[in-house]
Tab-separated table of C-alpha atoms in Angstrom:
chain	number	residue	atom	x	y	z
A	3	MET	CA	-21.398	34.331	17.008
A	4	SER	CA	-17.725	35.702	17.849
A	5	LEU	CA	-15.716	36.260	21.002
A	6	THR	CA	-13.662	39.433	21.615
A	7	VAL	CA	-10.798	39.611	24.104
A	8	SER	CA	-8.687	43.110	24.552
A	9	ILE	CA	-7.418	42.520	28.207
A	10	GLU	CA	-4.313	43.139	30.224
A	11	LYS	CA	-3.023	41.488	33.561
A	12	ARG	CA	0.299	41.270	35.563
A	13	CYS	CA	1.229	38.353	37.733
A	14	GLY	CA	4.556	39.177	39.135
A	15	ASP	CA	6.846	40.419	36.401
A	16	PHE	CA	4.898	38.619	34.015
A	17	ARG	CA	2.383	40.780	31.944
A	18	LEU	CA	-0.360	39.506	29.488
A	19	ASN	CA	-1.650	42.148	26.662
A	20	VAL	CA	-4.080	39.937	24.697
A	21	ASP	CA	-6.207	41.701	21.923
A	22	ILE	CA	-7.909	38.995	19.781
A	23	SER	CA	-11.111	38.172	18.149
A	24	THR	CA	-12.584	34.940	16.625
A	25	GLY	CA	-14.383	37.083	14.055
A	26	SER	CA	-16.610	34.998	11.703
A	27	GLY	CA	-14.248	32.188	11.636
A	28	ARG	CA	-15.451	29.790	14.358
A	29	SER	CA	-12.254	28.122	15.487
A	30	LEU	CA	-8.988	30.221	16.822
A	31	ALA	CA	-5.618	28.473	17.854
A	32	LEU	CA	-3.960	30.194	20.440
A	33	LEU	CA	-0.149	29.130	19.608
A	34	GLY	CA	2.879	29.702	21.898
A	35	ALA	CA	5.548	28.298	23.862
A	36	SER	CA	5.264	27.157	27.441
A	37	GLY	CA	4.958	30.271	30.001
A	38	CYS	CA	3.527	32.592	27.060
A	39	GLY	CA	0.247	33.228	28.577
A	40	LYS	CA	-2.271	30.857	26.541
A	41	SER	CA	-3.723	29.083	29.537
A	42	LEU	CA	-4.195	32.493	31.493
A	43	THR	CA	-5.863	34.064	28.618
A	44	LEU	CA	-8.465	31.084	28.571
A	45	LYS	CA	-8.747	31.491	32.605
A	46	CYS	CA	-9.281	35.140	31.859
A	47	ILE	CA	-12.177	34.339	29.216
A	48	ALA	CA	-13.660	31.843	31.424
A	49	GLY	CA	-13.940	33.916	34.594
A	50	ILE	CA	-11.356	32.142	36.730
A	51	GLU	CA	-9.028	34.838	36.534
A	52	ARG	CA	-9.687	38.493	36.715
A	53	PRO	CA	-7.932	41.028	34.398
A	54	GLY	CA	-6.369	44.165	35.646
A	55	ARG	CA	-8.121	46.206	32.765
A	56	GLY	CA	-9.928	45.577	29.279
A	57	TYR	CA	-12.839	43.875	27.959
A	58	ILE	CA	-14.362	40.546	26.939
A	59	GLU	CA	-17.288	40.255	24.925
A	60	LEU	CA	-19.377	37.005	23.551
A	61	ASP	CA	-21.945	37.337	20.992
A	62	GLY	CA	-22.711	40.892	22.141
A	63	ARG	CA	-22.652	40.228	25.762
A	64	VAL	CA	-20.008	41.722	28.084
A	65	LEU	CA	-18.317	39.298	30.005
A	66	PHE	CA	-15.761	41.648	31.324
A	67	ASP	CA	-15.354	45.490	30.974
A	68	SER	CA	-13.179	47.075	33.682
A	69	GLY	CA	-14.059	50.673	32.765
A	70	ALA	CA	-17.856	49.670	33.309
A	71	ARG	CA	-16.949	47.408	36.529
A	72	VAL	CA	-18.687	44.605	34.660
A	73	ASN	CA	-17.230	41.078	35.705
A	74	LEU	CA	-19.777	38.222	35.357
A	75	PRO	CA	-19.140	35.396	37.670
A	76	PRO	CA	-17.819	31.899	35.604
A	77	GLN	CA	-21.520	30.449	36.051
A	78	LYS	CA	-23.196	33.480	33.858
A	79	ARG	CA	-20.592	33.580	31.140
A	80	ARG	CA	-21.791	30.577	29.217
A	81	VAL	CA	-18.214	29.614	28.330
A	82	GLY	CA	-17.146	25.687	28.520
A	83	TYR	CA	-13.515	25.076	29.532
A	84	LEU	CA	-12.018	21.674	28.517
A	85	PHE	CA	-9.038	20.976	31.005
A	86	GLN	CA	-5.936	19.096	29.959
A	87	GLN	CA	-7.210	16.332	32.233
A	88	TYR	CA	-10.946	16.723	32.008
A	89	ALA	CA	-11.823	17.245	35.725
A	90	LEU	CA	-14.301	14.619	35.842
A	91	PHE	CA	-16.076	13.947	38.989
A	92	PRO	CA	-14.551	10.432	39.965
A	93	ASN	CA	-17.292	9.402	42.284
A	94	MET	CA	-19.794	10.213	39.438
A	95	THR	CA	-20.711	7.886	36.427
A	96	VAL	CA	-20.547	9.232	33.085
A	97	ALA	CA	-24.358	10.075	33.312
A	98	GLU	CA	-23.870	11.492	36.630
A	99	ASN	CA	-21.159	13.699	35.403
A	100	ILE	CA	-23.042	14.929	32.545
A	101	ALA	CA	-26.485	15.387	34.539
A	102	ALA	CA	-24.596	17.752	36.976
A	103	CYS	CA	-24.563	20.569	34.281
A	104	LEU	CA	-28.466	19.750	33.366
A	105	ARG	CA	-29.923	20.741	37.192
A	106	ARG	CA	-30.919	24.269	35.854
A	107	MET	CA	-32.696	22.841	33.116
A	108	GLU	CA	-36.513	22.027	33.524
A	109	LYS	CA	-36.949	18.410	34.859
A	110	SER	CA	-38.991	17.302	32.258
A	111	ARG	CA	-36.202	18.128	29.790
A	112	ARG	CA	-33.216	16.953	31.654
A	113	ARG	CA	-33.520	13.323	30.794
A	114	SER	CA	-34.454	13.743	27.214
A	115	ARG	CA	-31.394	15.902	26.966
A	116	LEU	CA	-29.072	13.619	28.887
A	117	GLU	CA	-29.870	10.618	26.208
A	118	GLU	CA	-29.339	13.380	23.186
A	119	LEU	CA	-25.870	13.829	24.641
A	120	LEU	CA	-24.853	10.297	25.469
A	121	ILE	CA	-25.738	9.613	21.852
A	122	LEU	CA	-24.161	12.674	20.409
A	123	LEU	CA	-21.063	11.615	22.244
A	124	ARG	CA	-21.377	8.005	21.634
A	125	LEU	CA	-21.486	7.206	25.076
A	126	GLU	CA	-24.505	5.245	25.746
A	127	GLY	CA	-22.707	2.033	26.306
A	128	GLN	CA	-20.549	3.598	29.002
A	129	ARG	CA	-23.660	5.560	30.926
A	130	ASN	CA	-23.101	3.440	34.042
A	131	LEU	CA	-19.140	3.473	33.909
A	132	TYR	CA	-16.878	5.730	36.314
A	133	PRO	CA	-14.146	7.818	35.174
A	134	ARG	CA	-11.531	5.012	35.826
A	135	GLN	CA	-13.228	2.627	34.104
A	136	LEU	CA	-13.081	4.785	30.984
A	137	SER	CA	-10.363	4.875	28.113
A	138	GLY	CA	-8.768	8.245	27.195
A	139	GLY	CA	-10.980	9.141	24.371
A	140	GLN	CA	-14.012	7.914	26.445
A	141	GLN	CA	-12.968	10.258	29.270
A	142	GLN	CA	-12.728	13.014	26.870
A	143	ARG	CA	-15.840	12.789	25.279
A	144	THR	CA	-17.679	12.633	28.935
A	145	ALA	CA	-15.963	16.181	29.605
A	146	LEU	CA	-17.050	17.462	26.358
A	147	ALA	CA	-20.384	16.163	26.846
A	148	ARG	CA	-20.446	17.649	30.172
A	149	ILE	CA	-19.549	21.086	28.920
A	150	LEU	CA	-22.247	20.943	25.981
A	151	ALA	CA	-24.830	20.325	28.605
A	152	SER	CA	-24.124	23.601	30.112
A	153	GLU	CA	-25.355	24.822	26.656
A	154	PRO	CA	-21.812	27.222	26.457
A	155	GLN	CA	-21.770	29.695	23.480
A	156	ALA	CA	-18.122	29.337	23.530
A	157	ILE	CA	-15.760	26.482	24.011
A	158	LEU	CA	-12.287	26.878	25.327
A	159	LEU	CA	-9.674	23.740	25.041
A	160	ASP	CA	-6.404	23.924	27.147
A	161	GLU	CA	-3.915	21.756	25.734
A	162	PRO	CA	-6.425	18.708	25.786
A	163	LEU	CA	-3.581	16.445	23.837
A	164	SER	CA	-0.520	17.304	25.414
A	165	ALA	CA	-0.381	14.411	27.891
A	166	LEU	CA	-1.200	11.546	25.650
A	167	ASP	CA	1.463	9.532	23.195
A	168	SER	CA	1.442	10.178	19.509
A	169	PHE	CA	-1.109	7.194	18.671
A	170	LEU	CA	-3.741	7.835	21.203
A	171	LYS	CA	-3.122	11.572	20.418
A	172	TRP	CA	-4.042	11.174	16.719
A	173	GLN	CA	-7.141	9.013	17.611
A	174	LEU	CA	-8.682	11.519	20.114
A	175	GLU	CA	-7.914	14.413	18.073
A	176	GLY	CA	-9.810	12.987	15.504
A	177	GLU	CA	-12.805	12.199	17.902
A	178	LEU	CA	-12.416	15.887	19.581
A	179	ARG	CA	-12.736	17.305	15.958
A	180	GLU	CA	-15.678	15.214	14.570
A	181	ALA	CA	-17.738	16.499	18.039
A	182	LEU	CA	-16.772	20.061	17.611
A	183	GLU	CA	-17.721	20.250	14.124
A	184	ARG	CA	-21.412	20.498	15.298
A	185	PHE	CA	-20.651	23.117	17.952
A	186	PRO	CA	-22.003	26.644	16.447
A	187	GLY	CA	-20.024	28.919	18.629
A	188	PRO	CA	-16.554	30.078	18.599
A	189	VAL	CA	-13.946	27.359	19.719
A	190	VAL	CA	-10.327	28.350	21.401
A	191	TRP	CA	-7.561	25.998	21.117
A	192	VAL	CA	-4.678	26.561	23.061
A	193	THR	CA	-1.652	24.577	21.406
A	194	HIS	CA	1.990	24.739	21.237
A	195	ASP	CA	1.847	22.240	18.040
A	196	LEU	CA	1.640	24.004	14.876
A	197	GLY	CA	0.143	20.726	13.034
A	198	GLU	CA	-2.609	20.556	15.700
A	199	ALA	CA	-3.716	23.868	15.101
A	200	ARG	CA	-3.474	23.452	11.388
A	201	ARG	CA	-5.643	20.192	11.294
A	202	ASN	CA	-8.153	22.021	13.693
A	203	CYS	CA	-8.464	26.079	13.368
A	204	ARG	CA	-9.164	28.283	10.774
A	205	ARG	CA	-6.942	31.157	12.062
A	206	VAL	CA	-4.286	31.560	14.495
A	207	CYS	CA	-2.939	33.944	17.179
A	208	VAL	CA	0.702	33.655	18.130
A	209	LEU	CA	1.291	34.678	22.109
A	210	ASP	CA	5.145	35.356	22.682
A	211	GLY	CA	5.911	36.717	26.437
A	212	GLY	CA	2.101	37.508	26.886
A	213	GLN	CA	2.055	39.742	24.238
A	214	SER	CA	-0.572	38.663	21.238
A	215	ALA	CA	0.399	39.150	17.527
A	216	PRO	CA	-2.661	40.037	15.193
A	217	VAL	CA	-4.998	37.227	14.252
A	218	THR	CA	-3.944	35.563	10.957
A	219	ASP	CA	-4.849	32.459	8.856
A	220	LEU	CA	-2.710	29.893	9.084
A	221	GLU	CA	-1.357	29.956	5.501
A	222	THR	CA	-0.425	33.725	6.053
A	223	LEU	CA	1.666	32.438	9.228
A	224	MET	CA	3.530	29.952	7.224
A	225	ARG	CA	4.376	32.309	4.559
A	226	ASN	CA	5.437	35.426	6.188
A	227	PRO	CA	5.278	34.880	10.090
A	228	GLY	CA	6.553	38.388	10.985
A	229	THR	CA	8.548	37.326	14.635
A	230	VAL	CA	11.217	35.000	15.478
A	231	ALA	CA	8.361	33.294	17.921
A	232	ALA	CA	6.109	32.992	15.164
A	233	ALA	CA	8.548	31.767	12.676
A	234	ARG	CA	9.731	29.177	15.445
A	235	LEU	CA	6.576	27.967	15.902
A	236	SER	CA	5.912	27.822	12.168
A	237	GLY	CA	8.791	24.997	11.932
A	238	PHE	CA	11.645	27.506	10.744
A	239	LYS	CA	14.715	25.611	11.225
A	240	ASN	CA	17.325	28.377	10.475
A	241	LEU	CA	16.681	31.758	12.528
A	242	VAL	CA	19.964	34.032	12.872
A	243	PRO	CA	20.884	37.499	14.221
A	244	VAL	CA	21.152	40.244	11.411
A	245	ARG	CA	21.923	43.251	10.394
A	246	PRO	CA	21.556	45.835	7.295
A	247	GLY	CA	24.486	45.127	4.406
A	248	GLY	CA	26.549	47.779	3.366
A	249	GLU	CA	24.663	47.548	-0.101
A	250	PRO	CA	21.040	48.319	-0.764
A	251	GLY	CA	18.962	45.411	-0.490
A	252	THR	CA	21.781	43.440	1.110
A	253	VAL	CA	21.803	41.792	4.860
A	254	GLU	CA	24.782	40.670	7.162
A	255	ILE	CA	24.633	37.403	8.978
A	256	PRO	CA	27.806	37.860	11.376
A	257	ASP	CA	27.626	34.472	12.558
A	258	TRP	CA	28.520	33.020	9.505
A	259	GLY	CA	30.608	35.611	7.595
A	260	LEU	CA	27.862	36.089	5.191
A	261	THR	CA	26.247	39.023	2.983
A	262	LEU	CA	23.298	38.143	1.103
A	263	HIS	CA	20.837	39.728	-1.252
A	264	CYS	CA	16.970	40.191	0.279
A	265	ALA	CA	13.942	40.520	-1.032
A	266	ALA	CA	12.661	42.606	1.489
A	267	PRO	CA	13.203	45.798	2.222
A	268	TRP	CA	15.131	46.424	5.976
A	269	ARG	CA	12.785	47.940	8.586
A	270	ALA	CA	13.046	49.135	12.053
A	271	GLY	CA	12.785	46.287	14.711
A	272	VAL	CA	14.122	43.543	12.792
A	273	ALA	CA	16.247	41.384	15.047
A	274	ALA	CA	16.889	38.051	13.074
A	275	LEU	CA	16.570	36.467	9.725
A	276	GLY	CA	14.343	33.357	8.959
A	277	LEU	CA	15.831	31.188	5.993
A	278	ARG	CA	12.846	29.460	4.547
A	279	GLU	CA	14.253	26.900	2.101
A	280	VAL	CA	18.196	26.147	1.555
A	281	ARG	CA	19.035	23.931	-1.321
A	282	PRO	CA	22.226	22.567	-3.114
A	283	ALA	CA	23.361	25.410	-5.594
A	284	GLU	CA	22.638	24.424	-9.445
A	285	LYS	CA	25.649	24.926	-12.187
A	286	GLY	CA	25.785	28.364	-13.206
A	287	GLU	CA	23.891	30.296	-10.264
A	288	THR	CA	25.780	32.609	-8.225
A	289	ASP	CA	23.395	34.845	-6.712
A	290	ASN	CA	23.252	34.026	-2.740
A	291	VAL	CA	25.569	31.045	-3.333
A	292	PHE	CA	28.127	30.255	-0.896
A	293	PRO	CA	30.226	27.128	0.269
A	294	CYS	CA	29.543	25.323	3.277
A	295	GLN	CA	31.253	22.263	5.294
A	296	VAL	CA	29.118	19.322	5.817
A	297	LEU	CA	29.191	18.333	9.465
A	298	ARG	CA	26.692	15.637	9.731
A	299	VAL	CA	23.456	14.190	8.033
A	300	THR	CA	20.773	12.723	10.019
A	301	GLU	CA	18.502	10.236	7.859
A	302	ASP	CA	14.570	10.317	8.431
A	303	LEU	CA	12.188	8.205	6.623
A	304	ALA	CA	11.850	9.741	3.329
A	305	SER	CA	14.614	12.581	3.584
A	306	LEU	CA	17.958	13.897	5.057
A	307	ARG	CA	18.641	16.781	7.345
A	308	ALA	CA	21.933	17.891	6.621
A	309	ALA	CA	24.073	20.167	9.422
A	310	LEU	CA	26.211	22.752	7.582
A	311	ARG	CA	28.884	25.252	8.424
A	312	PRO	CA	29.442	27.950	5.976
A	313	GLU	CA	32.881	28.572	5.278
A	314	GLY	CA	33.330	31.874	6.969
A	315	ALA	CA	31.384	31.093	10.263
A	316	LEU	CA	32.392	32.209	13.449
A	317	PRO	CA	33.716	29.665	15.899
A	318	GLY	CA	30.635	28.302	18.157
A	319	ALA	CA	28.146	29.761	15.133
A	320	PRO	CA	24.831	27.847	15.006
A	321	PRO	CA	24.698	25.222	12.058
A	322	LEU	CA	22.839	25.943	8.872
A	323	TRP	CA	20.136	22.982	8.291
A	324	MET	CA	19.263	22.019	4.810
A	325	GLU	CA	16.768	18.933	4.053
A	326	LEU	CA	17.006	16.964	1.145
A	327	PRO	CA	15.149	14.003	-0.337
A	328	GLY	CA	16.478	11.030	0.205
A	329	GLY	CA	19.401	9.119	-1.270
A	330	THR	CA	23.197	9.544	-0.904
A	331	PRO	CA	24.265	11.863	2.059
A	332	PRO	CA	25.991	14.912	0.900
A	333	ALA	CA	29.756	15.075	2.362
A	334	GLY	CA	32.740	17.673	2.253
A	335	LEU	CA	32.228	20.718	0.870
A	336	LEU	CA	28.988	21.763	-0.694
A	337	ARG	CA	27.853	24.766	-2.457
A	338	VAL	CA	24.445	25.976	-1.564
A	339	ARG	CA	22.162	28.653	-2.157
A	340	VAL	CA	19.388	30.779	-0.690
A	341	SER	CA	16.608	32.859	-2.712
A	342	PRO	CA	16.366	36.590	-1.922
A	343	ALA	CA	12.587	35.806	-1.498
A	344	ASP	CA	13.332	32.974	1.036
A	345	LEU	CA	15.278	35.517	3.264
A	346	LEU	CA	12.822	36.482	5.990
A	347	LEU	CA	13.342	39.701	8.222
A	348	LEU	CA	11.899	38.879	11.827
A	349	GLU	CA	10.973	41.091	14.707
């Protein structure tokens, strides 16, 4: 079972252009900064918003096709949508919230299906409680039970953990992942948190300014993000403007006054350089070695993060960040090295 989405939509000056497919993998993360079009994409899949053109197909069923003038209403798409705030009916109990999506089922089957869902999501003891009486995890499981009651073929998660503190988020994420492992259809999980994506999804698609990048696996994204937006989401701390160097195989970083050797060949469309790893230079090393002034050092639980200023940097240039194992903080002038393979050319 797969979900294929190839759509365009204009909202004022904003243009959404998304081309994704879950393929054989059941879980796909839509990763991107706020305002990049992640939630709008989900709303188009669910039928809440109508794309300007394109098509959406779920398990061989066409949900939307602008050319063939097909646009199924939300209730016929069989797509479950878990909103950020869960959107439970406040005047209904847990059982009534779930039963609201069982009305199309034969009466003889409704009660047994309700009991199945209460057991599946561990809500038997809360069946007669109202949403205001539930914990965050119980609200989340109730919303998911209600979605499953509608027998969806796909589930869409719109940053379901974004409004939670770190402890509660960790707990609810585990409960949500456990519940979704039993779901056989595709799951699209919208997030701006790379760690959340890595823990819960097999594949990822980065959205930047409404434009989707090719779907890839998370290991590939971390190893070679390809774009500035993907690199930023992948955790890169050092992203600087770059231009080709005067010698083959070199690049210039004007902000830092550096010319470095780069393993990747220059290509059209490159706008920035990402530095994957910066480390203190060892004795005898000369390639891509340069002196930096240590500006400040921040201590973390098990590591140090140093802000450095390359010796030839322009006034106002961004610092060069280097992470070190815990110990004595560096000070003064420090020689650092970046491997040519750790310089990534980014579009």
